[in-house]
């Protein structure tokens, strides 16, 4: 592998680590998302409370429906429609990409970082870092793998937050379906039940973001260490690549030879190469909050 290719691969690795650090910091603090989620929780609480107003005017037993009941139920439905619209916007804010015209969302940023870190690990392999932990390439690979696990855990947990927001949005958009007949005496009870379901989904989303941030906070040191160590390790890798073969560090020479001189085809009979993804990172745990990411 010539020095230009080494330079290109190591540069990508350093960029991937730097962008991962930025992605995790974005997930750690997103005030706009927190404010919108808080407003959604408050709005759902108001829907629950509106059931008391509906109950005041319900007339079980088939009597004439009080117009105030009709008005109260219609006002509740308008509130729920606004909630559905706002929750759809909130989820899209997590997933927004460059093409959306909005600032990039936390989920989109983490997913992009995850893909780049996977490419970085491929570059570590290409540089001969597999099984060479004592070499600069191997040390760099250990940093990349750790950061990749953290980002993968954060991305998975934020995806679950987005899913819970979608559950709440779907509940709001279907709120009017299956409501009892006005005057049945069951409308208020159903409003409470449906709003509780939405509230449960939003509480789960809020707790999920807390776990994500807690886990990111707990894993701040290894991320900082990786970002700080990468330039020095790359400098060593580049310097070794520029030396004549005889002057190579023994560990690096061995790994570079493995990368540039694969097993001849004639010796590969019967060999099978399989790719197995690493075991899923344990879940991040919300303050920088619990993803424990359980990594």
Short mmCIF file of C-alpha atoms in Angstrom, two decimals:
data_model
loop_
_atom_site.label_atom_id
_atom_site.label_comp_id
_atom_site.label_asym_id
_atom_site.label_seq_id
_atom_site.Cartn_x
_atom_site.Cartn_y
_atom_site.Cartn_z
CA UNK A 1 0.00 0.00 0.00
CA UNK A 2 1.56 3.29 -1.04
CA UNK A 3 1.80 6.29 1.24
CA UNK A 4 -0.98 8.19 -0.57
CA UNK A 5 -3.45 5.39 0.08
CA UNK A 6 -2.33 5.18 3.69
CA UNK A 7 -2.86 8.95 4.01
CA UNK A 8 -6.34 8.74 2.48
CA UNK A 9 -7.46 5.89 4.71
CA UNK A 10 -6.10 7.40 7.91
CA UNK A 11 -7.63 10.79 7.09
CA UNK A 12 -11.06 9.15 6.78
CA UNK A 13 -10.58 7.47 10.15
CA UNK A 14 -9.73 10.75 11.87
CA UNK A 15 -12.74 12.48 10.24
CA UNK A 16 -15.05 9.68 11.33
CA UNK A 17 -13.91 10.00 14.95
CA UNK A 18 -14.24 13.79 14.93
CA UNK A 19 -17.73 13.63 13.43
CA UNK A 20 -18.77 10.96 15.92
CA UNK A 21 -17.76 13.26 18.76
CA UNK A 22 -19.89 16.06 17.25
CA UNK A 23 -22.85 13.71 16.71
CA UNK A 24 -22.78 12.53 20.33
CA UNK A 25 -22.57 16.11 21.58
CA UNK A 26 -25.65 17.00 19.52
CA UNK A 27 -27.55 14.07 21.04
CA UNK A 28 -26.41 15.15 24.48
CA UNK A 29 -28.01 18.58 24.23
CA UNK A 30 -30.98 19.42 21.99
CA UNK A 31 -32.97 22.17 23.78
CA UNK A 32 -35.41 22.69 20.91
CA UNK A 33 -36.39 19.02 20.89
CA UNK A 34 -36.79 19.01 24.67
CA UNK A 35 -39.03 22.10 24.58
CA UNK A 36 -41.26 20.67 21.85
CA UNK A 37 -41.56 17.33 23.64
CA UNK A 38 -42.45 19.13 26.88
CA UNK A 39 -45.17 21.10 25.09
CA UNK A 40 -46.58 17.89 23.62
CA UNK A 41 -46.74 16.28 27.08
CA UNK A 42 -48.56 19.34 28.45
CA UNK A 43 -51.04 19.30 25.54
CA UNK A 44 -51.88 15.64 26.16
CA UNK A 45 -52.42 16.39 29.85
CA UNK A 46 -54.93 19.06 28.86
CA UNK A 47 -56.81 16.59 26.70
CA UNK A 48 -57.06 14.27 29.68
CA UNK A 49 -58.36 17.15 31.80
CA UNK A 50 -60.91 18.08 29.13
CA UNK A 51 -62.71 14.82 29.86
CA UNK A 52 -64.01 16.42 33.06
CA UNK A 53 -65.73 19.13 31.02
CA UNK A 54 -67.23 16.53 28.71
CA UNK A 55 -68.47 14.51 31.69
CA UNK A 56 -70.36 17.52 33.06
CA UNK A 57 -72.66 17.56 30.04
CA UNK A 58 -73.05 13.85 29.33
CA UNK A 59 -76.62 12.61 29.71
CA UNK A 60 -76.76 8.82 29.80
CA UNK A 61 -80.13 7.33 29.10
CA UNK A 62 -81.00 8.65 25.66
CA UNK A 63 -82.00 12.21 26.55
CA UNK A 64 -81.31 15.12 24.21
CA UNK A 65 -77.59 15.73 23.79
CA UNK A 66 -76.55 18.98 25.43
CA UNK A 67 -75.04 21.35 22.88
CA UNK A 68 -72.32 22.12 25.40
CA UNK A 69 -71.31 18.47 25.22
CA UNK A 70 -70.99 18.70 21.44
CA UNK A 71 -68.88 21.84 21.77
CA UNK A 72 -66.65 20.29 24.46
CA UNK A 73 -66.07 17.15 22.41
CA UNK A 74 -65.27 19.16 19.28
CA UNK A 75 -62.80 21.32 21.18
CA UNK A 76 -61.09 18.19 22.50
CA UNK A 77 -60.79 16.86 18.96
CA UNK A 78 -59.21 20.13 17.77
CA UNK A 79 -56.63 19.88 20.55
CA UNK A 80 -55.81 16.32 19.56
CA UNK A 81 -55.45 17.25 15.89
CA UNK A 82 -52.87 19.88 16.84
CA UNK A 83 -51.03 17.32 18.94
CA UNK A 84 -50.88 14.87 16.02
CA UNK A 85 -49.46 17.57 13.73
CA UNK A 86 -46.86 18.70 16.30
CA UNK A 87 -45.74 15.14 17.05
CA UNK A 88 -45.26 14.46 13.35
CA UNK A 89 -43.06 17.54 13.12
CA UNK A 90 -41.14 16.49 16.24
CA UNK A 91 -40.32 13.07 14.87
CA UNK A 92 -39.28 14.55 11.51
CA UNK A 93 -36.95 16.93 13.36
CA UNK A 94 -35.04 13.88 14.66
CA UNK A 95 -34.77 12.35 11.20
CA UNK A 96 -34.10 15.50 9.15
CA UNK A 97 -31.28 15.20 6.61
CA UNK A 98 -29.48 17.80 4.52
CA UNK A 99 -32.08 17.37 1.78
CA UNK A 100 -34.97 18.27 4.08
CA UNK A 101 -34.03 21.95 4.29
CA UNK A 102 -34.01 21.69 8.10
CA UNK A 103 -31.04 21.43 10.46
CA UNK A 104 -29.84 17.83 10.52
CA UNK A 105 -31.67 15.83 13.14
CA UNK A 106 -30.01 13.94 15.97
CA UNK A 107 -31.06 10.54 14.63
CA UNK A 108 -29.86 11.32 11.10
CA UNK A 109 -26.52 12.59 12.41
CA UNK A 110 -25.96 9.48 14.55
CA UNK A 111 -26.90 7.12 11.71
CA UNK A 112 -24.51 8.93 9.35
CA UNK A 113 -21.73 8.75 11.95
CA UNK A 114 -22.41 5.04 12.47
CA UNK A 115 -21.94 4.39 8.74
CA UNK A 116 -18.69 6.37 8.63
CA UNK A 117 -17.28 4.55 11.65
CA UNK A 118 -18.02 1.23 9.97
CA UNK A 119 -16.08 2.46 6.96
CA UNK A 120 -13.31 3.55 9.31
CA UNK A 121 -13.09 0.01 10.69
CA UNK A 122 -12.81 -1.30 7.13
CA UNK A 123 -9.90 1.09 6.61
CA UNK A 124 -8.26 -0.15 9.80
CA UNK A 125 -8.55 -3.69 8.45
CA UNK A 126 -7.10 -2.60 5.11
CA UNK A 127 -4.16 -1.02 6.91
CA UNK A 128 -3.49 -4.35 8.63
CA UNK A 129 -4.82 -3.47 12.07
CA UNK A 130 -6.65 -6.72 12.72
CA UNK A 131 -5.04 -8.60 15.61
CA UNK A 132 -2.18 -6.10 15.84
CA UNK A 133 -3.20 -4.27 19.03
CA UNK A 134 0.36 -3.25 19.88
CA UNK A 135 0.92 -1.50 16.56
CA UNK A 136 -0.25 2.09 15.90
CA UNK A 137 -2.85 0.77 13.46
CA UNK A 138 -4.13 -1.73 16.01
CA UNK A 139 -4.34 0.93 18.73
CA UNK A 140 -6.23 3.22 16.37
CA UNK A 141 -8.59 0.36 15.55
CA UNK A 142 -9.38 -0.19 19.24
CA UNK A 143 -10.37 3.47 19.58
CA UNK A 144 -12.56 3.32 16.47
CA UNK A 145 -14.31 0.13 17.61
CA UNK A 146 -15.12 1.61 21.04
CA UNK A 147 -16.53 4.83 19.58
CA UNK A 148 -18.47 2.84 17.00
CA UNK A 149 -20.15 0.83 19.74
CA UNK A 150 -21.13 3.99 21.59
CA UNK A 151 -22.58 5.62 18.48
CA UNK A 152 -24.41 2.45 17.45
CA UNK A 153 -26.00 2.25 20.89
CA UNK A 154 -27.03 5.91 20.81
CA UNK A 155 -28.48 5.62 17.30
CA UNK A 156 -30.51 2.55 18.27
CA UNK A 157 -31.90 4.24 21.38
CA UNK A 158 -32.79 7.47 19.59
CA UNK A 159 -34.56 5.36 16.95
CA UNK A 160 -36.69 3.92 19.75
CA UNK A 161 -37.48 7.46 20.92
CA UNK A 162 -38.64 8.29 17.38
CA UNK A 163 -40.78 5.14 17.36
CA UNK A 164 -42.50 6.12 20.62
CA UNK A 165 -43.22 9.57 19.18
CA UNK A 166 -44.78 7.87 16.19
CA UNK A 167 -46.92 5.70 18.50
CA UNK A 168 -48.23 8.85 20.20
CA UNK A 169 -48.80 10.60 16.87
CA UNK A 170 -50.72 7.62 15.52
CA UNK A 171 -52.85 7.53 18.65
CA UNK A 172 -53.67 11.21 18.23
CA UNK A 173 -54.47 10.89 14.53
CA UNK A 174 -56.89 8.03 15.31
CA UNK A 175 -58.32 9.64 18.42
CA UNK A 176 -61.80 10.18 16.95
CA UNK A 177 -62.09 6.58 15.74
CA UNK A 178 -64.30 4.43 17.95
CA UNK A 179 -65.47 7.22 20.24
CA UNK A 180 -68.79 6.29 21.84
CA UNK A 181 -71.98 8.00 20.76
CA UNK A 182 -72.49 11.39 22.37
CA UNK A 183 -74.94 11.01 25.19
CA UNK A 184 -73.89 7.42 25.92
CA UNK A 185 -72.15 8.43 29.11
CA UNK A 186 -68.91 6.84 27.87
CA UNK A 187 -67.28 9.71 25.96
CA UNK A 188 -65.37 11.18 28.92
CA UNK A 189 -64.06 7.77 29.97
CA UNK A 190 -62.84 7.06 26.43
CA UNK A 191 -61.12 10.44 26.17
CA UNK A 192 -59.23 9.69 29.38
CA UNK A 193 -58.24 6.23 28.17
CA UNK A 194 -56.98 7.42 24.77
CA UNK A 195 -55.07 10.38 26.25
CA UNK A 196 -53.43 8.08 28.80
CA UNK A 197 -52.15 5.89 25.97
CA UNK A 198 -50.63 8.91 24.23
CA UNK A 199 -49.14 10.09 27.50
CA UNK A 200 -47.52 6.71 28.09
CA UNK A 201 -45.81 6.82 24.68
CA UNK A 202 -44.54 10.36 25.29
CA UNK A 203 -43.27 9.47 28.75
CA UNK A 204 -41.37 6.55 27.21
CA UNK A 205 -39.86 8.89 24.59
CA UNK A 206 -38.77 11.35 27.26
CA UNK A 207 -37.25 8.61 29.42
CA UNK A 208 -35.50 7.21 26.36
CA UNK A 209 -33.76 10.51 25.63
CA UNK A 210 -32.70 10.67 29.27
CA UNK A 211 -31.13 7.22 28.97
CA UNK A 212 -29.36 8.19 25.76
CA UNK A 213 -27.81 11.26 27.32
CA UNK A 214 -26.83 9.49 30.50
CA UNK A 215 -25.01 6.83 28.51
CA UNK A 216 -23.25 9.38 26.32
CA UNK A 217 -22.12 11.23 29.42
CA UNK A 218 -20.81 8.03 30.96
CA UNK A 219 -18.81 7.29 27.80
CA UNK A 220 -17.37 10.75 27.27
CA UNK A 221 -13.84 9.78 28.34
CA UNK A 222 -13.24 7.03 25.75
CA UNK A 223 -14.59 9.26 23.00
CA UNK A 224 -12.33 12.14 24.05
CA UNK A 225 -9.40 9.76 24.31
CA UNK A 226 -10.00 8.45 20.79
CA UNK A 227 -10.23 11.91 19.25
CA UNK A 228 -7.09 13.06 21.08
CA UNK A 229 -5.02 9.95 20.30
CA UNK A 230 -5.93 9.60 16.62
CA UNK A 231 -3.66 12.32 15.13
CA UNK A 232 -0.57 11.00 16.93
CA UNK A 233 -1.26 7.42 15.91
CA UNK A 234 -1.85 8.48 12.33
CA UNK A 235 1.46 10.34 12.36
CA UNK A 236 3.22 7.14 13.42
CA UNK A 237 1.41 5.08 10.79
CA UNK A 238 2.29 7.59 8.08
CA UNK A 239 5.92 7.77 9.18
CA UNK A 240 6.25 3.99 9.09
CA UNK A 241 4.64 3.86 5.65
CA UNK A 242 7.26 6.26 4.33
CA UNK A 243 10.22 4.22 5.65
CA UNK A 244 12.06 1.70 3.52
CA UNK A 245 10.79 -1.81 4.22
CA UNK A 246 13.91 -2.69 6.21
CA UNK A 247 13.26 0.13 8.64
CA UNK A 248 9.68 -0.74 9.45
CA UNK A 249 8.57 -1.35 12.99
CA UNK A 250 8.25 -5.17 13.21
CA UNK A 251 4.61 -5.18 14.26
CA UNK A 252 3.64 -2.64 11.61
CA UNK A 253 5.69 -4.39 8.96
CA UNK A 254 3.84 -7.61 9.68
CA UNK A 255 0.44 -5.94 9.48
CA UNK A 256 1.35 -3.95 6.34
CA UNK A 257 2.59 -7.12 4.69
CA UNK A 258 -0.70 -8.84 5.48
CA UNK A 259 -2.58 -5.91 3.97
CA UNK A 260 -0.50 -5.67 0.79
CA UNK A 261 0.30 -9.34 0.17
CA UNK A 262 -2.85 -11.40 0.62
CA UNK A 263 -2.71 -15.19 0.57
CA UNK A 264 -2.11 -16.36 -3.02
CA UNK A 265 -5.14 -17.78 -4.77
CA UNK A 266 -3.45 -21.17 -5.01
CA UNK A 267 -3.34 -21.37 -1.21
CA UNK A 268 -6.93 -20.37 -0.67
CA UNK A 269 -8.55 -23.65 -1.64
CA UNK A 270 -11.31 -24.49 0.75
CA UNK A 271 -11.03 -21.16 2.57
CA UNK A 272 -14.30 -19.43 3.29
CA UNK A 273 -14.50 -15.86 4.48
CA UNK A 274 -17.53 -14.80 6.44
CA UNK A 275 -18.45 -11.40 7.78
CA UNK A 276 -20.13 -11.29 11.14
CA UNK A 277 -21.22 -7.99 12.58
CA UNK A 278 -20.22 -7.28 16.16
CA UNK A 279 -22.74 -8.18 18.82
CA UNK A 280 -25.27 -5.35 19.20
CA UNK A 281 -23.97 -2.64 21.46
CA UNK A 282 -25.64 -2.64 24.85
CA UNK A 283 -28.24 0.01 25.19
CA UNK A 284 -27.38 3.51 26.04
CA UNK A 285 -29.16 4.48 29.09
CA UNK A 286 -31.42 10.52 29.87
CA UNK A 287 -29.00 13.62 31.95
CA UNK A 288 -26.10 13.34 29.56
CA UNK A 289 -28.58 10.45 30.65
CA UNK A 290 -29.27 5.84 31.03
CA UNK A 291 -28.22 4.35 27.87
CA UNK A 292 -26.17 2.77 30.32
CA UNK A 293 -25.41 2.95 26.60
CA UNK A 294 -25.33 -0.45 27.86
CA UNK A 295 -22.47 -1.09 25.54
#
